[in-house]
Short mmCIF file of C-alpha atoms in Angstrom, two decimals:
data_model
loop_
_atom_site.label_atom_id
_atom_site.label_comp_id
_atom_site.label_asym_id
_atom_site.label_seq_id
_atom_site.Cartn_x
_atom_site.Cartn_y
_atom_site.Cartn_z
CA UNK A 87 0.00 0.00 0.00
CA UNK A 88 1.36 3.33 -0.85
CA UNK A 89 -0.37 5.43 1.60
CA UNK A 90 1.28 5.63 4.78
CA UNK A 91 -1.03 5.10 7.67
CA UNK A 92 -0.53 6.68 10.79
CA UNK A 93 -0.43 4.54 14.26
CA UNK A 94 -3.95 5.59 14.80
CA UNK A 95 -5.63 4.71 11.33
CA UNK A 96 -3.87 0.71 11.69
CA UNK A 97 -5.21 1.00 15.29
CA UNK A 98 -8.68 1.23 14.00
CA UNK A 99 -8.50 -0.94 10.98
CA UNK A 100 -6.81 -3.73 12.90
CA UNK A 101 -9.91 -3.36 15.75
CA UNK A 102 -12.27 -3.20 12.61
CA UNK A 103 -10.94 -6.08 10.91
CA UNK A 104 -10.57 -8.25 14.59
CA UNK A 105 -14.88 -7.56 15.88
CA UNK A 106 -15.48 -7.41 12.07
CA UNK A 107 -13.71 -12.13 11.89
CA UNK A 108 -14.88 -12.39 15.79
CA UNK A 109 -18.28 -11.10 16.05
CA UNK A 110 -19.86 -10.33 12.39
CA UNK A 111 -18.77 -12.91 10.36
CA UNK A 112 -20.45 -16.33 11.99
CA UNK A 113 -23.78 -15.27 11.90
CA UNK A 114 -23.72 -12.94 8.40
CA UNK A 115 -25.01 -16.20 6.22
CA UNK A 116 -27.61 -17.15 9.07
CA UNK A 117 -28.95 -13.50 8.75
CA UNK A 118 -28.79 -13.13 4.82
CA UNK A 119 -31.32 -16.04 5.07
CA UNK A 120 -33.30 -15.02 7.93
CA UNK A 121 -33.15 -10.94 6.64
CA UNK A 122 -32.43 -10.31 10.58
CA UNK A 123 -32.01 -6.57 10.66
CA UNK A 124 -28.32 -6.87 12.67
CA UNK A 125 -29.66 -4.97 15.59
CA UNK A 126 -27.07 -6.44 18.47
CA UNK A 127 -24.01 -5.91 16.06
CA UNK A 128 -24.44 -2.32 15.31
CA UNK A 129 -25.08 -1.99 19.45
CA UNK A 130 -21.77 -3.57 19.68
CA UNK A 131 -20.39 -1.50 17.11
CA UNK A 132 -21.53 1.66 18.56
CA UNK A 133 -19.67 1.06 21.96
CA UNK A 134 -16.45 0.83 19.45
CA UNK A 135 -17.06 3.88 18.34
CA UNK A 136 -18.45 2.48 14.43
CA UNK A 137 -21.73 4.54 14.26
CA UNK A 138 -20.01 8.53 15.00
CA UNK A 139 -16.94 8.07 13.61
CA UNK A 140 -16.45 11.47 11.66
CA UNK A 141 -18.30 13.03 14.22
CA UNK A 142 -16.31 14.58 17.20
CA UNK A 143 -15.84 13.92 20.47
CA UNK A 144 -18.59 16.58 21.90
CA UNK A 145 -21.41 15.30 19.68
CA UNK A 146 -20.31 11.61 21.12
CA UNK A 147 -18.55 11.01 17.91
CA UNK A 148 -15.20 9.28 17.40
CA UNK A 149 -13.63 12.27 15.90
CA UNK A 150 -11.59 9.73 12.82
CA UNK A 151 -10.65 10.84 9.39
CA UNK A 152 -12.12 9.81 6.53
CA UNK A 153 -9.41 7.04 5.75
CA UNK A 154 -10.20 5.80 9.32
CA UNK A 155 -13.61 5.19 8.22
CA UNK A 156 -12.83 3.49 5.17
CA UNK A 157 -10.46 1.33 6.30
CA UNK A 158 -13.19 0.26 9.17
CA UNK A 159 -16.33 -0.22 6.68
CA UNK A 160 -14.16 -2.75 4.68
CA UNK A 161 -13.50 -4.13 7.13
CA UNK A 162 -17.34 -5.10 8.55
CA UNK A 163 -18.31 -5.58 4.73
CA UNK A 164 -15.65 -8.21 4.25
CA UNK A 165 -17.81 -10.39 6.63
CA UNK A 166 -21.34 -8.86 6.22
CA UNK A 167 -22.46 -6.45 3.36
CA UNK A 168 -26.02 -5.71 4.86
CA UNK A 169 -24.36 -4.63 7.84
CA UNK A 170 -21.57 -2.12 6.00
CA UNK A 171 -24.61 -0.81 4.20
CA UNK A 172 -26.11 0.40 7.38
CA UNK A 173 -22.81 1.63 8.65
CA UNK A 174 -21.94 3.53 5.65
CA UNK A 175 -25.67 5.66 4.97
CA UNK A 176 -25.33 6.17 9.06
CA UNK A 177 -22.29 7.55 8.82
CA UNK A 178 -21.58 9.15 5.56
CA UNK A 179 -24.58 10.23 4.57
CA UNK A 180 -26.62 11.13 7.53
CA UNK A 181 -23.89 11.73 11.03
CA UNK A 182 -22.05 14.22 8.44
CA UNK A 183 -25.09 16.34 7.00
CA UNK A 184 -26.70 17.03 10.34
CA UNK A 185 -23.19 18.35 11.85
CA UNK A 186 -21.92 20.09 8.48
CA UNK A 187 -25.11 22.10 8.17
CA UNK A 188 -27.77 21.37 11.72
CA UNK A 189 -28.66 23.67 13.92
CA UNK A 190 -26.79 23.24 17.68
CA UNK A 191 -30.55 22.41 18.36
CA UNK A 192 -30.39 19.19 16.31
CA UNK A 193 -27.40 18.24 16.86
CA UNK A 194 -27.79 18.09 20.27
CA UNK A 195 -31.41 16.40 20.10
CA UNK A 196 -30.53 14.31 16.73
CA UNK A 197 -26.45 13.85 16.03
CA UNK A 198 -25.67 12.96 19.57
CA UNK A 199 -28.04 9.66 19.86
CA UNK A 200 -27.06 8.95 16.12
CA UNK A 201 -23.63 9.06 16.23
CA UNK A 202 -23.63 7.22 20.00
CA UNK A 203 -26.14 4.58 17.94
CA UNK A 204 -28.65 4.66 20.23
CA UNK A 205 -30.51 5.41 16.68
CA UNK A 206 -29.97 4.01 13.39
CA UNK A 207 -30.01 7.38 10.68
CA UNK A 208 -31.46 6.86 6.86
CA UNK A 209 -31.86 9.04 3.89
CA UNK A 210 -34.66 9.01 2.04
CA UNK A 211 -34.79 10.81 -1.33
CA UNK A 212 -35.47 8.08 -4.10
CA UNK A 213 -39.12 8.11 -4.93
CA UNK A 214 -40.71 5.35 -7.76
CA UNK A 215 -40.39 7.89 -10.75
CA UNK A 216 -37.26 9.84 -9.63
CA UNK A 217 -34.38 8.38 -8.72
CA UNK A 218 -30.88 9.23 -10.82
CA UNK A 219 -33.04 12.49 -11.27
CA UNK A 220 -34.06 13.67 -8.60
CA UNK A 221 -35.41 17.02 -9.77
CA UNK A 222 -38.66 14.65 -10.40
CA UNK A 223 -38.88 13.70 -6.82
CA UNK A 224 -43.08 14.58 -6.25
CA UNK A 225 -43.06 14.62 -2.22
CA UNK A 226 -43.57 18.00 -1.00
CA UNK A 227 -43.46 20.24 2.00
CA UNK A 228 -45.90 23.08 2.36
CA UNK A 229 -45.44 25.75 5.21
CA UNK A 230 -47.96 25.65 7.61
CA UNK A 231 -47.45 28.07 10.30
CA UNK A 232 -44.64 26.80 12.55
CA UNK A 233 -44.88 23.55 10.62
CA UNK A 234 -44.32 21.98 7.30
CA UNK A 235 -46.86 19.28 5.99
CA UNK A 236 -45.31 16.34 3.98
CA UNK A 237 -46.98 14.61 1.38
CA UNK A 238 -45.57 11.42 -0.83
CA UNK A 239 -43.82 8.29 -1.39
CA UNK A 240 -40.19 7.46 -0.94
CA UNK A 241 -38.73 4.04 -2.36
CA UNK A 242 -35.59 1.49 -1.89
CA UNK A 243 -34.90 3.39 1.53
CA UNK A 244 -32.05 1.79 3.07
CA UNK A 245 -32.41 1.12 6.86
CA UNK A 246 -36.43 2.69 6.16
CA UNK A 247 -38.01 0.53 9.01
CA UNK A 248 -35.38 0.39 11.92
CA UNK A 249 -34.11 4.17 11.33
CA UNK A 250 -35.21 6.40 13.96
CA UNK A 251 -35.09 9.33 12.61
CA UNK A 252 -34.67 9.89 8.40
CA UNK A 253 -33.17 13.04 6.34
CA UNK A 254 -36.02 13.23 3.94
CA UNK A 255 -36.10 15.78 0.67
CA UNK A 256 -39.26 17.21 -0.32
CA UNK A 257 -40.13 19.84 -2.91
CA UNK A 258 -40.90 23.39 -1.06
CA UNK A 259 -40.74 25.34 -4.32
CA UNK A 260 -41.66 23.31 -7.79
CA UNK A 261 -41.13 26.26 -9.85
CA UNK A 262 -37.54 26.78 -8.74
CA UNK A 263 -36.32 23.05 -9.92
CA UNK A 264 -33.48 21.78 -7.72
CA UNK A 265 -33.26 24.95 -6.31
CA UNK A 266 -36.85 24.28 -4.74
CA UNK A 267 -35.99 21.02 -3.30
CA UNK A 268 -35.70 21.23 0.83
CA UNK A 269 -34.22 18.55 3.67
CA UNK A 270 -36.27 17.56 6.70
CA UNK A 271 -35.40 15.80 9.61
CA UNK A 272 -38.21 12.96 10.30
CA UNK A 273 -38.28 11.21 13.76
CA UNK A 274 -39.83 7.68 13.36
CA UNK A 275 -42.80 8.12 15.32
CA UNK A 276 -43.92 11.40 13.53
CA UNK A 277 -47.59 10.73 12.86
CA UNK A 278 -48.65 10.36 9.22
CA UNK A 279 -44.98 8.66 8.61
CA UNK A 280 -45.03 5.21 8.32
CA UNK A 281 -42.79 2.45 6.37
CA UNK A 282 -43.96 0.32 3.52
CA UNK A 283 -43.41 -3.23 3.02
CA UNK A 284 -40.04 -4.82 3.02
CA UNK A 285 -38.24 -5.33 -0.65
CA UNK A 286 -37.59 -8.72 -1.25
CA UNK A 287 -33.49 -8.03 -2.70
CA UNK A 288 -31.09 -10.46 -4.09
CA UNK A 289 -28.52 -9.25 -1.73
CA UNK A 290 -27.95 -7.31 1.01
CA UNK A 291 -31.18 -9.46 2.92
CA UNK A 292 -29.89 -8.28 6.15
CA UNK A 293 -30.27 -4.66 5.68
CA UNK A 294 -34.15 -3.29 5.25
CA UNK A 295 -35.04 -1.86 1.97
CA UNK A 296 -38.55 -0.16 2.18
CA UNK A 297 -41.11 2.46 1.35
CA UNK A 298 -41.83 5.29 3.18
CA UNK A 299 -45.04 6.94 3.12
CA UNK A 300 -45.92 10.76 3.89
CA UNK A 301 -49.71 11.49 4.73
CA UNK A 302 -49.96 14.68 5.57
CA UNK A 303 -46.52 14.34 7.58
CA UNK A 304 -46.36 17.58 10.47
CA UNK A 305 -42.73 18.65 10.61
CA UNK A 306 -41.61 21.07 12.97
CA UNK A 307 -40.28 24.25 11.10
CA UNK A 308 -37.29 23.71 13.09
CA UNK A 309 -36.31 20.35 11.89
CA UNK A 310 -35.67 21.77 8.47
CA UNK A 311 -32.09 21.31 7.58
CA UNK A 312 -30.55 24.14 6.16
CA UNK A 313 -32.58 26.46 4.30
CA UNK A 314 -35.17 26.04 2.18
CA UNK A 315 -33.98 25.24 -0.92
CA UNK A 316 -30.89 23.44 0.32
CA UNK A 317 -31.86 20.15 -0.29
CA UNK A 318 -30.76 19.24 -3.44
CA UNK A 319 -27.30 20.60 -2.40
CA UNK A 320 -27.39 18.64 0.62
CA UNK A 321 -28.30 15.77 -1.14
CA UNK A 322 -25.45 16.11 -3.63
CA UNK A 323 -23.11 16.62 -1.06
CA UNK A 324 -24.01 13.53 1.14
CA UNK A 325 -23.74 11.56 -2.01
CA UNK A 326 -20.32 12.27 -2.54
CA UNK A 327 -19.21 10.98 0.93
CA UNK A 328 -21.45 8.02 0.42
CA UNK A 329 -19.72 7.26 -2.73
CA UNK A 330 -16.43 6.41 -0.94
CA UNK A 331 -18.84 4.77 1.42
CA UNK A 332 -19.44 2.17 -1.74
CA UNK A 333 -16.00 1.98 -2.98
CA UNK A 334 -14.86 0.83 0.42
CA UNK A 335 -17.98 -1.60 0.70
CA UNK A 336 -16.78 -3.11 -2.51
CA UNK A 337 -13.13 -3.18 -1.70
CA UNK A 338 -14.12 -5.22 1.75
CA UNK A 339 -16.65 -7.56 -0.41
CA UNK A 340 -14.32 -8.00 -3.13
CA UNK A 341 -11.22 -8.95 -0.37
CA UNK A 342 -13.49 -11.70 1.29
CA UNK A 343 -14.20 -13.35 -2.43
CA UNK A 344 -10.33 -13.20 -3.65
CA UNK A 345 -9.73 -14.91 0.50
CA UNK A 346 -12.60 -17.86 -0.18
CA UNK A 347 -11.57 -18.11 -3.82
CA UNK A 348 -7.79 -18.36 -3.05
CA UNK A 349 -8.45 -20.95 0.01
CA UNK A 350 -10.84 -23.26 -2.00
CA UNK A 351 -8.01 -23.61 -5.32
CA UNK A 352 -5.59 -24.56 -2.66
CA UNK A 353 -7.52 -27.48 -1.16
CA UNK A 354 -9.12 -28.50 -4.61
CA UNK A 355 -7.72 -30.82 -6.22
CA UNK A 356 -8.28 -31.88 -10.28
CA UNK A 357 -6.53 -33.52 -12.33
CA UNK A 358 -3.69 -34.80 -9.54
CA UNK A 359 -3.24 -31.82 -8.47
CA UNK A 360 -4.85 -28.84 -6.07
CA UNK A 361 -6.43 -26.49 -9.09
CA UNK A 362 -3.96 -23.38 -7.90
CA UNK A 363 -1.34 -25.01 -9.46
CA UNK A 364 -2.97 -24.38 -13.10
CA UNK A 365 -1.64 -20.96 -15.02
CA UNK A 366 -5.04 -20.48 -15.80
CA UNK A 367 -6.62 -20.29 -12.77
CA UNK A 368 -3.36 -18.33 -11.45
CA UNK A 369 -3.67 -15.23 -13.83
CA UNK A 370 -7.10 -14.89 -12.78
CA UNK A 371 -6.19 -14.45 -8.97
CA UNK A 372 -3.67 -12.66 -9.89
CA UNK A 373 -6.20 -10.06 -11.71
CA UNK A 374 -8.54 -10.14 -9.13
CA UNK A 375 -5.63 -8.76 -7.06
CA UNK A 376 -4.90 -5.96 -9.36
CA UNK A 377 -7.96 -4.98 -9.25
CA UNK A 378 -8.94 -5.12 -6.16
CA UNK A 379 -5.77 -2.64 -5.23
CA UNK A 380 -6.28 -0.57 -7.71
CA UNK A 381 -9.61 0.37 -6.18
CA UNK A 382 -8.13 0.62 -2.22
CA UNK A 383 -6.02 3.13 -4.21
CA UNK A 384 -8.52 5.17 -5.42
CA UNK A 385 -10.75 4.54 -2.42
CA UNK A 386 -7.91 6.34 -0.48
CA UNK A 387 -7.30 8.88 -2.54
CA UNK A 388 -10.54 10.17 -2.25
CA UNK A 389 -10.83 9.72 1.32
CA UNK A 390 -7.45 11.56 2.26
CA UNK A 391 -8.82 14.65 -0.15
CA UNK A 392 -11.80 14.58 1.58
CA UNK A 393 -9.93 14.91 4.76
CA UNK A 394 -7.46 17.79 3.58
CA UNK A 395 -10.48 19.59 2.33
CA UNK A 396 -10.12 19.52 -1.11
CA UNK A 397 -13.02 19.29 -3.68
CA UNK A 398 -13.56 15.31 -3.91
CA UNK A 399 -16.78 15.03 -6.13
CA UNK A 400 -14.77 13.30 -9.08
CA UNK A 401 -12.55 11.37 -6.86
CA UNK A 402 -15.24 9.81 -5.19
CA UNK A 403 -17.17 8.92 -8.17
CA UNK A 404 -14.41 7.51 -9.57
CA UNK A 405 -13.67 5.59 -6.62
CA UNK A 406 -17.62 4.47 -6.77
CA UNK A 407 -17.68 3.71 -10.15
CA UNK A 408 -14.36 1.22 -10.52
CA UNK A 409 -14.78 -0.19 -7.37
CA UNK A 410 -18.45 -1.15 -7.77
CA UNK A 411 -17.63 -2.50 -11.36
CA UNK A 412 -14.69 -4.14 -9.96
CA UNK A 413 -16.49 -6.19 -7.29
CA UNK A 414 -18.67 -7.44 -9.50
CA UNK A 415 -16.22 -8.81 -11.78
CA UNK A 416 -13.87 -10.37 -8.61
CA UNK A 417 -17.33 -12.01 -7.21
CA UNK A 418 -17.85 -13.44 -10.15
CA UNK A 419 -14.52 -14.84 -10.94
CA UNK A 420 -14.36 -16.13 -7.34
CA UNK A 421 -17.20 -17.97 -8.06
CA UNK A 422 -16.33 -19.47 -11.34
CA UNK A 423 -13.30 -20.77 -9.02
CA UNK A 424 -15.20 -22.44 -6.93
CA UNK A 425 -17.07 -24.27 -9.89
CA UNK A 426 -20.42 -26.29 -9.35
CA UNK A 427 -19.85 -25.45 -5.25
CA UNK A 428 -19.86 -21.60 -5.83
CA UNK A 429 -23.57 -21.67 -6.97
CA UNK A 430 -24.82 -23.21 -3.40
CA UNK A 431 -25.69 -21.46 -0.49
CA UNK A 432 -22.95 -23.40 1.92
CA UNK A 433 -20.06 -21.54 0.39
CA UNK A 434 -19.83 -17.59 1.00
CA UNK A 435 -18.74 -16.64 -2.59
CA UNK A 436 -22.66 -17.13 -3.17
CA UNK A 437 -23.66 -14.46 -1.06
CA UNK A 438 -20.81 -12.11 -1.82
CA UNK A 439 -22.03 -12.21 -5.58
CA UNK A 440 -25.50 -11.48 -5.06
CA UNK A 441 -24.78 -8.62 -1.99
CA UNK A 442 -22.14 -7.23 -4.97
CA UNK A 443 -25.09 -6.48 -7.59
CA UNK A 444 -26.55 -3.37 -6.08
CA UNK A 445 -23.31 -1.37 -5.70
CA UNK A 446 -23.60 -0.29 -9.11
CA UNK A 447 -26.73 0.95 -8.82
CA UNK A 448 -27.53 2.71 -5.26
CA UNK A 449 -26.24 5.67 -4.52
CA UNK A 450 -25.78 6.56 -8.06
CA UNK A 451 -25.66 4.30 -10.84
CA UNK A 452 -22.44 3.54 -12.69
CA UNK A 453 -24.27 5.63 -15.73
CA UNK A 454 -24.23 8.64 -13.64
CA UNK A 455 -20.98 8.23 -12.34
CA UNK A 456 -19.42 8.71 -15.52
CA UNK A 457 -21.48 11.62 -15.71
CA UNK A 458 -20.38 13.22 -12.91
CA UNK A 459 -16.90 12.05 -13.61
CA UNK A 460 -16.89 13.76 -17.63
CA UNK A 461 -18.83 16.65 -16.53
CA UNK A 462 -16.13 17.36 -14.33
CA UNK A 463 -12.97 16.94 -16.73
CA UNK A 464 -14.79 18.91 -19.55
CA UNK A 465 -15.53 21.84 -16.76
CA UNK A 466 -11.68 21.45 -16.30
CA UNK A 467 -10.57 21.75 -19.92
CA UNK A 468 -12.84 24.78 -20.47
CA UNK A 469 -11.32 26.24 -17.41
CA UNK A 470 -8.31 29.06 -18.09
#
C-alpha cells in the first residue's frame, strides 16, 4: 500500500478487521437467510465507536478521518455487506449532513443519539419515478405556520423501518427546480410517517429496503435542515461521501471473495493436483488482485482529499464507479473458481455475488458516475 497510515488509522482498521472475523462474520449467512435486521451488532459497534466516527468527540462522535472510516467499513463488509450498508448511509450520509449544516438544536437532540447509535439514521430521497433524477422527486413540503406538511412516497430506503429518525427531501418550491428542493429531519414516530413493506433483494437481505409513506406528515419548522432550498445541495453533497462509502464496501466484499476463492483452489484438487497449481486459474487471482488494489487506491485517494479539504466530487465517483464494477467482476470470478460449489448457499462466494449487484446501482448508478466524472474533466478543460 502506498499510503502511509498513521499509528492511529492501523489501530482502527486492525480493531475493525478483529470484531469485524470475531463477532460479524459467523452469523452474516444465518442473517442473509433469515433478513435479521443486525440490531445487536451495530449496538456492539456503537460502543467501538463504528456509528459517530467522523463526528467529534462533543457530539459523542469518534472524531476519525475519513481514511479511518474506510479502512473500518471494509472491514465489517468483508464479513457482512447488509451490515456495512447500514454503517456507511449512518455515517456518511446522515452523522455528516446534520453536523456540516444542523442547527446546535439538532445536533444536540438528533447527532448525539445517532452518532452514540442509540438510533440508526437513513436518507430518504429516491421516490418510484425519480431516482438518478431527482429534480422529479413529487413529495412536497408546504409551510404551515410553525410547521411543514409532507406529502408522498419514498422508495428502496435503506435502513427505512429500523431508522429512527430519516433526512427526507421534499419539494418546497416546484417552480424553482433543484433549487426548490428542501431537507427535513423525520423522527420515526412522527404521525402520518409510516414504512412500507419490506423489498424482497437479491442481496444485502440483512439490511431493510422499504417504502416510506408521507400522509400529511407535520414537521416542525425547526427540523428543516438548512434552508429552504438546500436540499438538493445537501443531497449532492451527502452523495459524494457516500460514494467512498461504496468503494470501500466493494473493496471489503471484493477482499473476502479473492480470500474464499484463493483458500478453496488450494484445497481442490483436479486432475492430480490442487487447481492453484494451473496458469489459468493463477492469472485470474492474480487479476482479481490488481484490481482489487487498484480500487483501495482510489478509495484512499478520495478519502485523504476529503480529509485535507479539497473538492472530492470526481474522486469519489471515480472511486464508486471502478470499485463497484470491480467487485462485480472479482465475485464473479471467485465464483467461477469455486465451480459447481460456488452456486450453493454453503459456500460464501454465493452471497458475496448477489450482496455485490446493487453497488452499481444505489447511490448513483455507474451511468451517472461517468457523468459526474466527464462533466467534471470537460468543466476542467474549459477552465483558463
Amino acid at each position: 500500500m502506498s499510503f502511509a497510515l498513521t499509528d492511529e488509522q492501523l489501530m482502527i482498521q486492525t480493531m475493525a478487521r478483529e470484531f469485524s472475523r470475531d463477532v460479524v462474520a459467523p452469523t452474516a449467512a444465518e442473517r442473509d437467510r433469515t433478513c435479521e435486521f443486525p440490531v445487536e451488532n451495530l449496538k456492539k459497534m456503537a460502543e467501538l465507536g463504528f456509528m459517530g466516527m467522523m463526528v467529534p468527540f462533543e457530539y459523542k462522535g469518534s472524531g476519525a478521518d475519513t481514511v479511518s472510516y474506510v479502512l473500518a467499513l471494509s472491514e465489517i463488509a468483508y464479513s457482512c455487506a447488509s451490515t456495512a450498508v447500514v454503517m456507511s448511509v449512518h455515517n456518511s450520509i446522515v452523522c455528516e449532513s446534520i453536523y456540516r449544516l444542523g442547527t446546535e438544536d439538532q445536533k444536540e437532540r438528533y447527532l448525539k443519539p445517532l452518532a452514540a447509535g442509540d438510533i440508526i439514521g437513513a436518507f430518504a430521497m429516491t421516490e418510484p419515478h425519480a431516482g438518478s433524477d431527482p429534480v422529479r422527486q413529487s413529495t412536497t413540503a408546504v409551510r404551515d405556520g410553525n410547521y411543514y406538511i409532507l406529502n408522498g412516497t419514498k422508495r428502496f430506503i435503506t435502513s427505512g423501518k429500523n431508522a429512527g429518525l430519516t433526512i427526507v427531501t421534499a419539494v418546497t418550491d416546484k417552480t424553482k427546480r433543484h433549487k426548490g428542493i428542501s431537507a427535513f429531519l423525520v423522527k420515526k414516530d412522527t404521525p402520518g410517517f409510516s414504512a412500507g413493506n419490506l423489498e424482497d433483494k437479491m442481496g444485502l437481505r440483512a439490511s431493510d429496503t422499504t417504502d416510506l409513506i408521507f400522509d400529511d406528515c407535520r414537521i416542525p419548522a425547526e427540523d428543516l435542515l438548512g434552508e429552504e432550498g438546500d436540499g438538493f445541495k445537501i443531497a449532492m453533497q451527502a452523495l459524494d461521501g457516500g460514494r467512498i462509502g461504496i468503494a470501500a464496501q466493494s473493496v471489503g466484499v471484493a477482499q473476502a471473495a479473492l480470500d474464499a476463492a484463493v483458500d478453496y483452489a488450494k484445497i481442490r484438487e483436479q486432475f492430480g493436483q490442487p487447481i492453484s497449481k494451473f496458469q489459468g486459474l493463477r492469472w485470474m487471482i492474480a487479476d482479481m488482485a490488481v484490481e482489487i488494489e487498484a480500487a483501495r487506491q482510489l478509495m484512499l485517494s478520495a478519502a485523504e482529499m476529503k480529509d485535507r479539504g479539497e473538492k472530492y466530487t470526481a474522486q469519489a465517483s471515480m472511486a464508486k464507479l471502478f470499485a463497484s464494477e470491480m467487485v462485480n467482476r472479482v465475485t464473479t470470478k471467485a465464483l467461477q473458481i469455486h465451480g459447481g460449489y460456488g452456486f450453493i448457499k454453503e459456500y460464501p462466494v454465493e452471497r458475496f455475488f448477489r450482496d455485490a449487484r446493487v453497488f452499481t446501482i444505489y447511490e448513483g448508478t455507474s451511468e451517472i458516475q461517468r457523468v459526474v466524472i466527464s462533466n467534471h474533466i470537460l468543466k476542467d478543460k474549459r477552465s483558463p
